[in-house]
Amino acid sequence: MEKDGSNLIPLSSDFTERRDRICIFGTGDFGRSLGIKMLQRGFSVTFGSRNSSSVSLLPEGAEVLSHAEAAQKSSIIFLAVHREHYSFLTELIEVLEGKIVVDVSNNLKINQYSESNAEYLTQILPRAKVVKAFNTVSAWALQSGTLDASRQVFVCANDSKAKHMVMDIIRAVGLIPQDQGSLLAAKEIENYPLQLFPMWRLPIYICAGLTILVFLYCILTDVVYTAVTEVKDISFRIAISIPNKVFPIVSLMLLALVYLPGVFAAIIQLYLGTKYSRFPDWLDRWMLCRKQLGLVALSYAFLHAIYTLVIPIRYYARHRTSSSIIAQIKNNDTSPFVNMSAWRTDSYIALGILGFFFYFLLGITSLPSVSNTVNWREFRFVQSKLGYLTLVLCTGHALIFGWNKFLNVSRYRWYLPPAYTLSLVVPCIVLVLKLILITPCVDKRITQIRQGWEKSSKMAKETL
Ligand code: NAP
């Protein structure tokens, strides 16, 4: 049993017998960092290098030999050399026969070569057992020990025994192996470190686009309109008032966009009468980034909450309050308490607080550490049922905030509706469509389709 801090995972017997010597080809950044980590975890390390006599900066306790000599010392060789230099291995075909060669290499571009580096290595060393691993871990993270963000090590190989031995080493150095199957997966694994937030790109573009549009809309209908029609400068609103309109509007739109593709998918399935037909690519991409859309929406809701909290300490708000009090004193007049207004403000604030609470809950349950602790049904309950509840609460918050302003012609500046109405369009569409979809007769058909029922097979039976 390997007694390694967080992991108490039994090592395979083959590996336990020979775990004490590891060979690393290449004394560059990655080879050195891996060597240091291995030495710290109790392995003996032999480096194979072109210049075995003049290598500097190597960890204490490691030995350096020529490639052929080093390879003879261990059954596992880590190849910490760039793919472009693999040709030197042709001279080592004999000595590497039957040995496990771990390819850690990455490329500079996605799909740079027609075959993966690991598959290319099997062509050079056909009698070695090639395993792809460690390429997603950086040399810096290995050496500094800051492995929290990259503890997962993707592993693939055609030889299952060799793969499991490498997985044992991964556990022994405190990382978590992720078995990705055969070497066919190597290309995908090699592309992982080259991807920059692939799932976040679309949500961020949507969010940035909406933010810019809504911001310009608010500037036009607030600042520019007042400057033109009243010759009054209220540009100070750009700092807090306008962002505090933009954030909730965009947040609510994004939250609705999280649930809109699910509604579209249900309508498409109803129309086609099957679940076995592929959704259009745009819908697939949209469905895949719903979690990221939701998290961006949550961050905007968070900003809205913070911006709202500072309202009482703003000079503008304090000035407005004191002016109104002074005006009442001067006129010897008290503005009456309007019960309806009290109800309205209390209601939209209450809905906002509750909406934000469920929003937050949704965000927390989408974190892997939390979602891993619930089963699929629980996860769906939270993300779907509580998600719709959040959408209802936040839409109610915006509706009551706006109240009947949309009926007031003076609010339509240059014939443009008040900004808050923008935020209500998509959520109202989603909620109305969802309401139709959950009516018993429609819901029954959708459930049948999702359980495998097909319209075409029913029609075929009827024509027989
Ligand atoms: P590096 O610092 O440039 O080191 C590469 C080593 O390869 C050299 O130190 C040299 O070692 C050896 N080498 C260079 N030319 C050679 C040749 N013509 N023939 C044989 N060996 C040669 O590169 P690295 O950053 O350590 O990266 C090594 C591999 O690890 C790459 O495939 C890289 O994609 C992968 N990787 C790196 C990182 C990282 O963070 N750096 C992370 C994941 C994966 P000797 O002088 O001792 O022969």
Short mmCIF file of C-alpha atoms and ligand atoms in Angstrom, two decimals:
data_model
loop_
_atom_site.label_atom_id
_atom_site.label_comp_id
_atom_site.label_asym_id
_atom_site.label_seq_id
_atom_site.Cartn_x
_atom_site.Cartn_y
_atom_site.Cartn_z
CA MET A 1 0.00 0.00 0.00
CA GLU A 2 1.32 3.42 -1.02
CA LYS A 3 1.18 5.74 1.99
CA ASP A 4 1.05 9.02 0.13
CA GLY A 5 -0.65 11.82 2.03
CA SER A 6 -4.03 12.12 0.36
CA ASN A 7 -3.92 8.79 -1.49
CA LEU A 8 -3.97 5.37 0.05
CA ILE A 9 -4.18 3.54 -3.24
CA PRO A 10 -2.62 0.11 -3.66
CA LEU A 11 0.13 0.08 -6.24
CA SER A 12 0.16 -2.71 -8.79
CA SER A 13 2.53 -5.50 -7.71
CA ASP A 14 4.77 -5.18 -10.79
CA PHE A 15 5.42 -1.57 -10.01
CA THR A 16 6.03 -2.01 -6.29
CA GLU A 17 8.86 -4.41 -7.07
CA ARG A 18 10.64 -1.93 -9.31
CA ARG A 19 9.44 1.41 -8.07
CA ASP A 20 12.80 2.63 -6.93
CA ARG A 21 14.41 3.64 -10.26
CA ILE A 22 13.05 5.97 -12.86
CA CYS A 23 14.85 7.08 -15.98
CA ILE A 24 14.32 10.50 -17.53
CA PHE A 25 15.63 11.42 -20.98
CA GLY A 26 16.31 15.13 -21.23
CA THR A 27 17.70 17.44 -18.57
CA GLY A 28 15.69 20.50 -19.58
CA ASP A 29 13.01 22.30 -17.55
CA PHE A 30 10.49 19.49 -17.46
CA GLY A 31 12.99 16.64 -17.00
CA ARG A 32 14.59 18.48 -14.07
CA SER A 33 11.29 19.32 -12.38
CA LEU A 34 10.04 15.76 -12.76
CA GLY A 35 13.34 14.45 -11.42
CA ILE A 36 13.13 16.69 -8.33
CA LYS A 37 9.54 15.57 -7.67
CA MET A 38 10.46 11.89 -8.07
CA LEU A 39 13.44 12.23 -5.73
CA GLN A 40 11.27 13.97 -3.13
CA ARG A 41 8.85 11.06 -3.29
CA GLY A 42 11.57 8.50 -2.69
CA PHE A 43 12.42 7.35 -6.18
CA SER A 44 15.94 7.00 -7.51
CA VAL A 45 16.42 8.98 -10.69
CA THR A 46 18.78 8.43 -13.59
CA PHE A 47 18.90 11.04 -16.32
CA GLY A 48 19.76 10.13 -19.89
CA SER A 49 21.44 13.05 -21.59
CA ARG A 50 23.46 13.89 -24.70
CA ASN A 51 26.08 15.56 -22.49
CA SER A 52 26.18 13.29 -19.47
CA SER A 53 29.52 14.71 -18.29
CA SER A 54 28.68 18.41 -18.36
CA VAL A 55 25.09 18.76 -17.18
CA SER A 56 24.53 21.35 -14.48
CA LEU A 57 21.57 22.37 -12.27
CA LEU A 58 20.47 18.78 -11.74
CA PRO A 59 18.86 17.78 -8.43
CA GLU A 60 21.14 16.37 -5.81
CA GLY A 61 21.07 12.60 -5.70
CA ALA A 62 20.30 12.05 -9.37
CA GLU A 63 22.82 10.39 -11.68
CA VAL A 64 23.41 11.34 -15.29
CA LEU A 65 24.43 8.83 -17.93
CA SER A 66 24.25 8.48 -21.67
CA HIS A 67 20.81 7.62 -23.06
CA ALA A 68 21.67 3.94 -23.65
CA GLU A 69 23.25 3.47 -20.20
CA ALA A 70 20.41 5.25 -18.42
CA ALA A 71 17.73 3.23 -20.25
CA GLN A 72 19.33 -0.03 -19.08
CA LYS A 73 18.84 1.01 -15.46
CA SER A 74 15.05 1.24 -15.49
CA SER A 75 12.02 -0.26 -17.13
CA ILE A 76 10.25 3.12 -17.25
CA ILE A 77 11.69 5.97 -19.28
CA PHE A 78 10.18 9.45 -19.26
CA LEU A 79 10.90 11.19 -22.53
CA ALA A 80 11.25 14.89 -21.60
CA VAL A 81 12.43 15.92 -25.05
CA HIS A 82 10.57 17.83 -27.78
CA ARG A 83 9.01 15.76 -30.57
CA GLU A 84 11.26 17.45 -33.15
CA HIS A 85 14.27 15.63 -31.58
CA TYR A 86 12.82 12.12 -31.37
CA SER A 87 15.11 10.94 -34.19
CA PHE A 88 17.89 10.24 -31.63
CA LEU A 89 15.74 7.35 -30.38
CA THR A 90 16.29 5.32 -33.57
CA GLU A 91 19.69 4.32 -32.15
CA LEU A 92 18.03 3.08 -28.97
CA ILE A 93 15.41 0.76 -30.51
CA GLU A 94 17.14 -2.34 -29.12
CA VAL A 95 17.74 -1.03 -25.62
CA LEU A 96 14.20 0.31 -25.32
CA GLU A 97 12.59 -2.91 -26.50
CA GLY A 98 9.77 -3.96 -24.12
CA LYS A 99 10.29 -0.89 -21.91
CA ILE A 100 7.67 1.66 -20.98
CA VAL A 101 8.36 5.00 -22.64
CA VAL A 102 6.27 7.89 -21.30
CA ASP A 103 5.67 10.65 -23.82
CA VAL A 104 5.17 13.98 -21.99
CA SER A 105 5.41 16.19 -25.02
CA ASN A 106 3.22 19.06 -26.16
CA ASN A 107 3.05 20.97 -29.41
CA LEU A 108 2.91 24.66 -30.18
CA LYS A 109 -0.40 24.55 -32.08
CA ILE A 110 -3.60 22.53 -31.87
CA ASN A 111 -3.51 19.57 -34.33
CA GLN A 112 -0.01 20.61 -35.43
CA TYR A 113 0.78 17.16 -36.82
CA SER A 114 -1.42 14.61 -38.55
CA GLU A 115 -0.70 12.01 -35.84
CA SER A 116 -0.20 12.58 -32.12
CA ASN A 117 3.34 12.75 -30.74
CA ALA A 118 2.73 9.52 -28.83
CA GLU A 119 1.60 7.68 -31.99
CA TYR A 120 4.62 9.10 -33.83
CA LEU A 121 6.76 7.68 -31.01
CA THR A 122 5.27 4.20 -31.52
CA GLN A 123 6.37 4.39 -35.16
CA ILE A 124 9.96 5.14 -34.06
CA LEU A 125 9.92 2.59 -31.21
CA PRO A 126 7.51 -0.14 -32.38
CA ARG A 127 8.65 -2.61 -29.70
CA ALA A 128 8.38 -0.21 -26.74
CA LYS A 129 5.23 0.32 -24.68
CA VAL A 130 4.35 3.95 -25.27
CA VAL A 131 2.25 5.75 -22.64
CA LYS A 132 1.03 9.34 -22.98
CA ALA A 133 0.98 11.24 -19.66
CA PHE A 134 2.06 14.34 -17.72
CA ASN A 135 1.80 16.76 -20.65
CA THR A 136 -0.93 18.78 -18.90
CA VAL A 137 1.26 19.43 -15.84
CA SER A 138 3.71 22.31 -16.11
CA ALA A 139 7.35 22.11 -15.04
CA TRP A 140 6.82 25.12 -12.81
CA ALA A 141 3.82 23.55 -11.04
CA LEU A 142 5.74 20.29 -10.51
CA GLN A 143 8.68 22.07 -8.98
CA SER A 144 6.85 24.69 -6.91
CA GLY A 145 4.29 22.21 -5.65
CA THR A 146 1.36 24.49 -6.60
CA LEU A 147 -0.51 21.67 -8.23
CA ASP A 148 -4.01 22.56 -7.11
CA ALA A 149 -5.10 23.77 -10.53
CA SER A 150 -3.60 20.86 -12.40
CA ARG A 151 -3.67 17.78 -10.23
CA GLN A 152 -5.30 15.73 -12.95
CA VAL A 153 -2.96 13.83 -15.21
CA PHE A 154 -4.51 12.38 -18.34
CA VAL A 155 -3.09 9.01 -19.28
CA CYS A 156 -3.56 6.79 -22.31
CA ALA A 157 -1.76 3.77 -23.77
CA ASN A 158 -2.42 0.68 -25.83
CA ASP A 159 -0.74 -1.54 -23.22
CA SER A 160 -3.00 -1.57 -20.20
CA LYS A 161 -0.37 -2.96 -17.80
CA ALA A 162 2.09 -0.24 -18.77
CA LYS A 163 -0.62 2.38 -18.37
CA HIS A 164 -1.46 1.21 -14.86
CA MET A 165 2.19 1.28 -13.83
CA VAL A 166 2.44 4.90 -14.97
CA MET A 167 -0.81 5.67 -13.15
CA ASP A 168 0.77 4.29 -9.98
CA ILE A 169 3.70 6.69 -10.38
CA ILE A 170 1.28 9.56 -10.90
CA ARG A 171 -0.45 8.73 -7.61
CA ALA A 172 2.90 8.34 -5.91
CA VAL A 173 3.86 11.92 -6.80
CA GLY A 174 0.56 13.17 -5.35
CA LEU A 175 -1.37 13.65 -8.59
CA ILE A 176 -4.62 12.14 -9.83
CA PRO A 177 -4.48 9.93 -12.93
CA GLN A 178 -7.37 10.10 -15.39
CA ASP A 179 -7.50 7.04 -17.62
CA GLN A 180 -8.36 8.17 -21.15
CA GLY A 181 -8.14 4.77 -22.81
CA SER A 182 -5.94 3.84 -25.77
CA LEU A 183 -3.34 5.94 -27.58
CA LEU A 184 -6.10 7.13 -29.91
CA ALA A 185 -6.89 9.65 -27.15
CA ALA A 186 -3.33 11.07 -27.24
CA LYS A 187 -4.13 13.74 -29.82
CA GLU A 188 -6.96 15.11 -27.70
CA ILE A 189 -4.77 15.01 -24.58
CA GLU A 190 -2.01 16.87 -26.44
CA ASN A 191 -4.51 19.55 -27.43
CA TYR A 192 -5.73 20.16 -23.83
CA PRO A 193 -2.90 22.48 -22.70
CA LEU A 194 -3.22 24.52 -25.89
CA GLN A 195 -6.84 25.40 -25.33
CA LEU A 196 -7.60 28.77 -23.77
CA PHE A 197 -10.90 28.68 -21.87
CA PRO A 198 -12.69 26.83 -24.72
CA MET A 199 -15.99 26.58 -22.82
CA TRP A 200 -15.90 30.19 -21.66
CA ARG A 201 -15.37 31.86 -25.00
CA LEU A 202 -18.99 31.90 -26.18
CA PRO A 203 -20.46 33.00 -22.80
CA ILE A 204 -17.88 35.78 -22.51
CA TYR A 205 -18.58 37.00 -26.07
CA ILE A 206 -22.34 36.97 -25.42
CA CYS A 207 -21.89 38.74 -22.10
CA ALA A 208 -19.52 41.36 -23.53
CA GLY A 209 -21.83 42.00 -26.51
CA LEU A 210 -24.92 42.39 -24.30
CA THR A 211 -23.06 44.58 -21.80
CA ILE A 212 -21.89 46.97 -24.52
CA LEU A 213 -25.34 47.17 -26.14
CA VAL A 214 -27.24 47.71 -22.89
CA PHE A 215 -24.65 50.20 -21.64
CA LEU A 216 -24.95 52.29 -24.83
CA TYR A 217 -28.75 52.05 -24.65
CA CYS A 218 -28.73 53.38 -21.08
CA ILE A 219 -26.28 56.18 -21.92
CA LEU A 220 -28.49 57.20 -24.82
CA THR A 221 -31.79 57.12 -22.96
CA ASP A 222 -30.43 58.63 -19.70
CA VAL A 223 -27.39 60.85 -20.21
CA VAL A 224 -27.70 61.90 -23.86
CA TYR A 225 -31.49 62.32 -23.71
CA THR A 226 -31.27 64.58 -20.62
CA ALA A 227 -28.40 66.56 -22.13
CA VAL A 228 -30.34 67.18 -25.34
CA THR A 229 -33.87 67.73 -24.03
CA GLU A 230 -33.21 69.38 -20.62
CA VAL A 231 -29.70 70.73 -21.30
CA LYS A 232 -28.60 69.10 -18.03
CA ASP A 233 -25.37 67.19 -17.35
CA ILE A 234 -26.01 63.92 -15.54
CA SER A 235 -22.90 62.18 -16.89
CA PHE A 236 -21.88 61.28 -13.28
CA ARG A 237 -24.46 58.47 -13.60
CA ILE A 238 -21.99 56.59 -15.80
CA ALA A 239 -20.03 55.59 -12.67
CA ILE A 240 -22.71 53.84 -10.60
CA SER A 241 -26.31 54.38 -11.71
CA ILE A 242 -25.86 53.11 -15.25
CA PRO A 243 -23.68 50.10 -14.38
CA ASN A 244 -26.28 49.27 -11.73
CA LYS A 245 -28.85 49.13 -14.51
CA VAL A 246 -26.61 47.24 -16.95
CA PHE A 247 -25.56 44.48 -14.52
CA PRO A 248 -29.04 43.31 -13.49
CA ILE A 249 -30.41 43.62 -17.05
CA VAL A 250 -27.58 41.56 -18.56
CA SER A 251 -27.61 39.13 -15.63
CA LEU A 252 -31.31 38.37 -16.09
CA MET A 253 -30.92 38.05 -19.85
CA LEU A 254 -28.01 35.61 -19.39
CA LEU A 255 -29.94 33.59 -16.81
CA ALA A 256 -32.79 33.28 -19.30
CA LEU A 257 -30.29 32.29 -22.00
CA VAL A 258 -29.22 29.39 -19.76
CA TYR A 259 -32.74 27.93 -19.94
CA LEU A 260 -33.69 28.94 -23.50
CA PRO A 261 -31.69 26.19 -25.29
CA GLY A 262 -33.39 23.51 -23.16
CA VAL A 263 -36.75 24.89 -24.25
CA PHE A 264 -35.62 24.95 -27.91
CA ALA A 265 -34.38 21.36 -27.59
CA ALA A 266 -37.76 20.22 -26.23
CA ILE A 267 -39.60 22.01 -29.07
CA ILE A 268 -37.30 20.44 -31.69
CA GLN A 269 -37.82 16.98 -30.17
CA LEU A 270 -41.59 17.53 -30.14
CA TYR A 271 -41.55 18.68 -33.74
CA LEU A 272 -39.36 15.82 -35.00
CA GLY A 273 -41.05 13.31 -32.71
CA THR A 274 -37.74 11.70 -31.75
CA LYS A 275 -34.74 12.21 -29.52
CA TYR A 276 -32.44 10.34 -31.89
CA SER A 277 -31.95 13.17 -34.34
CA ARG A 278 -28.98 15.50 -33.77
CA PHE A 279 -29.57 19.07 -32.67
CA PRO A 280 -28.13 21.81 -34.90
CA ASP A 281 -24.49 22.61 -34.09
CA TRP A 282 -25.29 26.08 -32.72
CA LEU A 283 -27.75 24.56 -30.23
CA ASP A 284 -25.24 21.90 -29.19
CA ARG A 285 -22.60 24.57 -28.53
CA TRP A 286 -25.09 26.69 -26.64
CA MET A 287 -26.20 23.76 -24.45
CA LEU A 288 -22.60 22.89 -23.64
CA CYS A 289 -21.78 26.33 -22.26
CA ARG A 290 -24.88 26.78 -20.07
CA LYS A 291 -22.92 26.36 -16.84
CA GLN A 292 -20.44 29.07 -17.85
CA LEU A 293 -23.29 31.37 -18.96
CA GLY A 294 -24.92 30.86 -15.56
CA LEU A 295 -21.69 31.66 -13.70
CA VAL A 296 -21.14 34.84 -15.70
CA ALA A 297 -24.77 35.79 -14.98
CA LEU A 298 -24.19 35.14 -11.27
CA SER A 299 -21.12 37.37 -11.24
CA TYR A 300 -23.21 40.20 -12.71
CA ALA A 301 -25.94 39.61 -10.11
CA PHE A 302 -23.25 39.83 -7.46
CA LEU A 303 -22.05 43.18 -8.83
CA HIS A 304 -25.65 44.43 -8.86
CA ALA A 305 -26.01 43.48 -5.18
CA ILE A 306 -22.80 45.33 -4.25
CA TYR A 307 -23.69 48.42 -6.32
CA THR A 308 -27.13 48.52 -4.71
CA LEU A 309 -25.65 48.43 -1.20
CA VAL A 310 -23.65 51.62 -1.80
CA ILE A 311 -26.68 53.67 -2.89
CA PRO A 312 -27.31 55.28 0.57
CA ILE A 313 -23.73 56.60 0.83
CA ARG A 314 -23.73 58.24 -2.61
CA TYR A 315 -23.61 62.04 -2.70
CA TYR A 316 -26.38 62.06 -5.32
CA ALA A 317 -28.73 59.97 -3.16
CA ARG A 318 -28.01 61.94 0.01
CA HIS A 319 -28.51 65.23 -1.82
CA ARG A 320 -31.80 64.09 -3.29
CA THR A 321 -33.11 62.95 0.11
CA SER A 322 -32.07 66.13 1.94
CA SER A 323 -33.47 68.34 -0.85
CA SER A 324 -36.81 66.61 -0.65
CA ILE A 325 -36.92 66.98 3.17
CA ILE A 326 -35.95 70.67 2.97
CA ALA A 327 -38.61 71.26 0.29
CA GLN A 328 -41.24 69.67 2.52
CA ILE A 329 -40.16 71.81 5.48
CA LYS A 330 -40.20 74.98 3.38
CA ASN A 331 -43.68 74.20 2.08
CA ASN A 332 -44.81 73.03 5.50
CA ASP A 333 -45.96 69.90 3.81
CA THR A 334 -45.42 66.16 4.44
CA SER A 335 -45.54 63.70 1.61
CA PRO A 336 -48.14 61.10 2.52
CA PHE A 337 -47.25 57.49 3.26
CA VAL A 338 -48.39 55.44 0.29
CA ASN A 339 -49.08 51.88 1.32
CA MET A 340 -48.92 50.66 -2.25
CA SER A 341 -45.43 52.13 -2.76
CA ALA A 342 -44.27 50.50 0.47
CA TRP A 343 -45.61 47.15 -0.71
CA ARG A 344 -44.06 47.58 -4.13
CA THR A 345 -40.54 48.43 -2.88
CA ASP A 346 -40.61 45.77 -0.16
CA SER A 347 -41.83 43.16 -2.63
CA TYR A 348 -39.22 43.76 -5.30
CA ILE A 349 -36.43 43.92 -2.71
CA ALA A 350 -37.66 40.66 -1.15
CA LEU A 351 -37.84 38.97 -4.56
CA GLY A 352 -34.39 40.29 -5.38
CA ILE A 353 -32.89 38.91 -2.16
CA LEU A 354 -34.54 35.51 -2.61
CA GLY A 355 -33.60 35.40 -6.30
CA PHE A 356 -29.99 36.21 -5.43
CA PHE A 357 -29.96 33.50 -2.74
CA PHE A 358 -31.10 30.81 -5.20
CA TYR A 359 -28.78 32.21 -7.88
CA PHE A 360 -25.92 31.75 -5.44
CA LEU A 361 -27.08 28.23 -4.57
CA LEU A 362 -27.12 27.33 -8.27
CA GLY A 363 -23.60 28.67 -8.67
CA ILE A 364 -22.30 26.70 -5.69
CA THR A 365 -23.87 23.41 -6.85
CA SER A 366 -22.25 23.79 -10.26
CA LEU A 367 -18.77 23.65 -8.65
CA PRO A 368 -17.22 20.21 -9.26
CA SER A 369 -16.42 19.71 -5.55
CA VAL A 370 -20.13 20.13 -4.72
CA SER A 371 -21.70 18.52 -7.80
CA ASN A 372 -19.52 15.44 -7.23
CA THR A 373 -21.29 14.85 -3.93
CA VAL A 374 -24.82 14.75 -5.36
CA ASN A 375 -26.33 12.18 -7.66
CA TRP A 376 -27.57 12.95 -11.18
CA ARG A 377 -31.19 13.34 -10.05
CA GLU A 378 -30.30 15.73 -7.26
CA PHE A 379 -28.10 17.73 -9.62
CA ARG A 380 -30.92 18.00 -12.19
CA PHE A 381 -33.37 18.99 -9.48
CA VAL A 382 -31.15 21.85 -8.35
CA GLN A 383 -30.10 23.03 -11.79
CA SER A 384 -33.52 22.72 -13.42
CA LYS A 385 -36.22 23.18 -10.76
CA LEU A 386 -34.31 25.65 -8.57
CA GLY A 387 -32.98 27.26 -11.74
CA TYR A 388 -36.48 28.00 -12.98
CA LEU A 389 -37.48 29.19 -9.52
CA THR A 390 -34.54 31.63 -9.62
CA LEU A 391 -35.63 32.83 -13.06
CA VAL A 392 -39.19 33.36 -11.81
CA LEU A 393 -38.00 35.28 -8.72
CA CYS A 394 -35.58 37.48 -10.66
CA THR A 395 -38.13 38.17 -13.40
CA GLY A 396 -40.66 39.06 -10.68
CA HIS A 397 -38.04 41.36 -9.11
CA ALA A 398 -37.60 43.23 -12.43
CA LEU A 399 -41.34 43.29 -13.16
CA ILE A 400 -42.27 44.81 -9.80
CA PHE A 401 -39.31 47.19 -9.94
CA GLY A 402 -40.55 48.51 -13.28
CA TRP A 403 -44.19 48.28 -12.24
CA ASN A 404 -46.29 50.22 -14.74
CA LYS A 405 -43.50 52.37 -16.15
CA PHE A 406 -43.85 50.62 -19.47
CA LEU A 407 -47.41 52.05 -19.72
CA ASN A 408 -46.19 55.59 -19.10
CA VAL A 409 -45.57 57.36 -22.44
CA SER A 410 -43.18 59.88 -20.84
CA ARG A 411 -40.83 56.96 -20.05
CA TYR A 412 -40.42 56.22 -23.76
CA ARG A 413 -37.53 58.50 -24.53
CA TRP A 414 -37.17 58.95 -28.27
CA TYR A 415 -39.76 56.16 -28.57
CA LEU A 416 -37.37 53.75 -26.83
CA PRO A 417 -38.84 51.62 -24.02
CA PRO A 418 -37.35 51.94 -20.47
CA ALA A 419 -34.18 49.92 -20.04
CA TYR A 420 -35.68 47.47 -17.53
CA THR A 421 -38.17 46.22 -20.15
CA LEU A 422 -35.20 44.97 -22.20
CA SER A 423 -34.30 42.55 -19.42
CA LEU A 424 -37.80 41.08 -19.38
CA VAL A 425 -38.15 40.03 -23.02
CA VAL A 426 -36.10 36.79 -23.02
CA PRO A 427 -37.09 35.64 -19.49
CA CYS A 428 -40.79 36.13 -20.28
CA ILE A 429 -40.42 34.16 -23.55
CA VAL A 430 -38.62 31.34 -21.69
CA LEU A 431 -41.16 31.23 -18.86
CA VAL A 432 -44.18 31.27 -21.20
CA LEU A 433 -42.70 28.50 -23.39
CA LYS A 434 -41.78 26.48 -20.30
CA LEU A 435 -45.30 26.89 -18.97
CA ILE A 436 -46.64 25.44 -22.23
CA LEU A 437 -44.09 22.61 -22.15
CA ILE A 438 -45.07 21.54 -18.62
CA THR A 439 -48.79 21.34 -19.35
CA PRO A 440 -49.71 17.66 -18.83
CA CYS A 441 -50.45 16.76 -22.47
CA VAL A 442 -47.22 18.32 -23.86
CA ASP A 443 -45.12 17.10 -20.93
CA LYS A 444 -46.40 13.54 -21.43
CA ARG A 445 -45.31 13.52 -25.07
CA ILE A 446 -41.87 14.96 -24.26
CA THR A 447 -41.36 12.34 -21.54
CA GLN A 448 -42.32 9.59 -24.03
CA ILE A 449 -39.87 10.95 -26.61
CA ARG A 450 -37.09 11.14 -24.02
CA GLN A 451 -37.76 7.51 -23.12
CA GLY A 452 -37.21 6.46 -26.75
CA TRP A 453 -40.69 6.77 -28.32
CA GLU A 454 -40.58 7.84 -31.98
CA LYS A 455 -43.27 9.41 -34.13
CA SER A 456 -41.99 7.72 -37.31
CA SER A 457 -42.22 4.19 -35.81
CA LYS A 458 -45.78 4.89 -34.63
CA MET A 459 -46.78 6.10 -38.11
CA ALA A 460 -45.15 3.04 -39.70
CA LYS A 461 -47.18 0.78 -37.38
CA GLU A 462 -50.40 2.59 -38.32
CA THR A 463 -49.80 2.19 -42.06
CA LEU A 464 -49.28 -1.57 -41.68
P1 NAP B 1 13.73 22.01 -22.76
O1 NAP B 1 13.96 22.80 -21.53
O2 NAP B 1 14.08 22.63 -24.07
O3 NAP B 1 14.52 20.63 -22.61
C1 NAP B 1 14.51 19.69 -23.61
C2 NAP B 1 15.66 18.74 -23.40
O4 NAP B 1 15.68 17.86 -24.51
C3 NAP B 1 17.03 19.42 -23.42
O5 NAP B 1 17.36 19.90 -22.16
C4 NAP B 1 17.94 18.35 -23.90
O6 NAP B 1 18.39 17.55 -22.80
C5 NAP B 1 17.01 17.47 -24.74
N1 NAP B 1 17.35 17.69 -26.17
C6 NAP B 1 17.39 18.89 -26.83
N2 NAP B 1 17.73 18.69 -28.11
C7 NAP B 1 17.89 17.37 -28.27
C8 NAP B 1 18.25 16.54 -29.38
N3 NAP B 1 18.51 17.06 -30.56
N4 NAP B 1 18.32 15.23 -29.18
C9 NAP B 1 18.08 14.69 -27.97
N5 NAP B 1 17.73 15.39 -26.88
C10 NAP B 1 17.66 16.73 -27.03
O7 NAP B 1 12.25 21.56 -22.86
P2 NAP B 1 11.22 21.21 -21.66
O8 NAP B 1 10.49 22.42 -21.30
O9 NAP B 1 11.95 20.46 -20.59
O10 NAP B 1 10.21 20.23 -22.39
C11 NAP B 1 10.55 18.88 -22.65
C12 NAP B 1 9.31 18.14 -23.10
O11 NAP B 1 8.35 18.21 -22.04
C13 NAP B 1 8.65 18.77 -24.32
O12 NAP B 1 8.17 17.77 -25.16
C14 NAP B 1 7.52 19.59 -23.74
O13 NAP B 1 6.46 19.72 -24.66
C15 NAP B 1 7.13 18.71 -22.55
N6 NAP B 1 6.46 19.47 -21.48
C16 NAP B 1 7.03 20.57 -20.96
C17 NAP B 1 6.38 21.27 -19.96
C18 NAP B 1 7.00 22.48 -19.33
O14 NAP B 1 6.35 23.12 -18.49
N7 NAP B 1 8.22 22.84 -19.67
C19 NAP B 1 5.13 20.83 -19.49
C20 NAP B 1 4.57 19.68 -20.03
C21 NAP B 1 5.25 19.00 -21.05
P3 NAP B 1 19.94 17.01 -22.77
O15 NAP B 1 20.78 18.22 -23.09
O16 NAP B 1 20.10 16.54 -21.40
O17 NAP B 1 20.05 15.96 -23.81
#
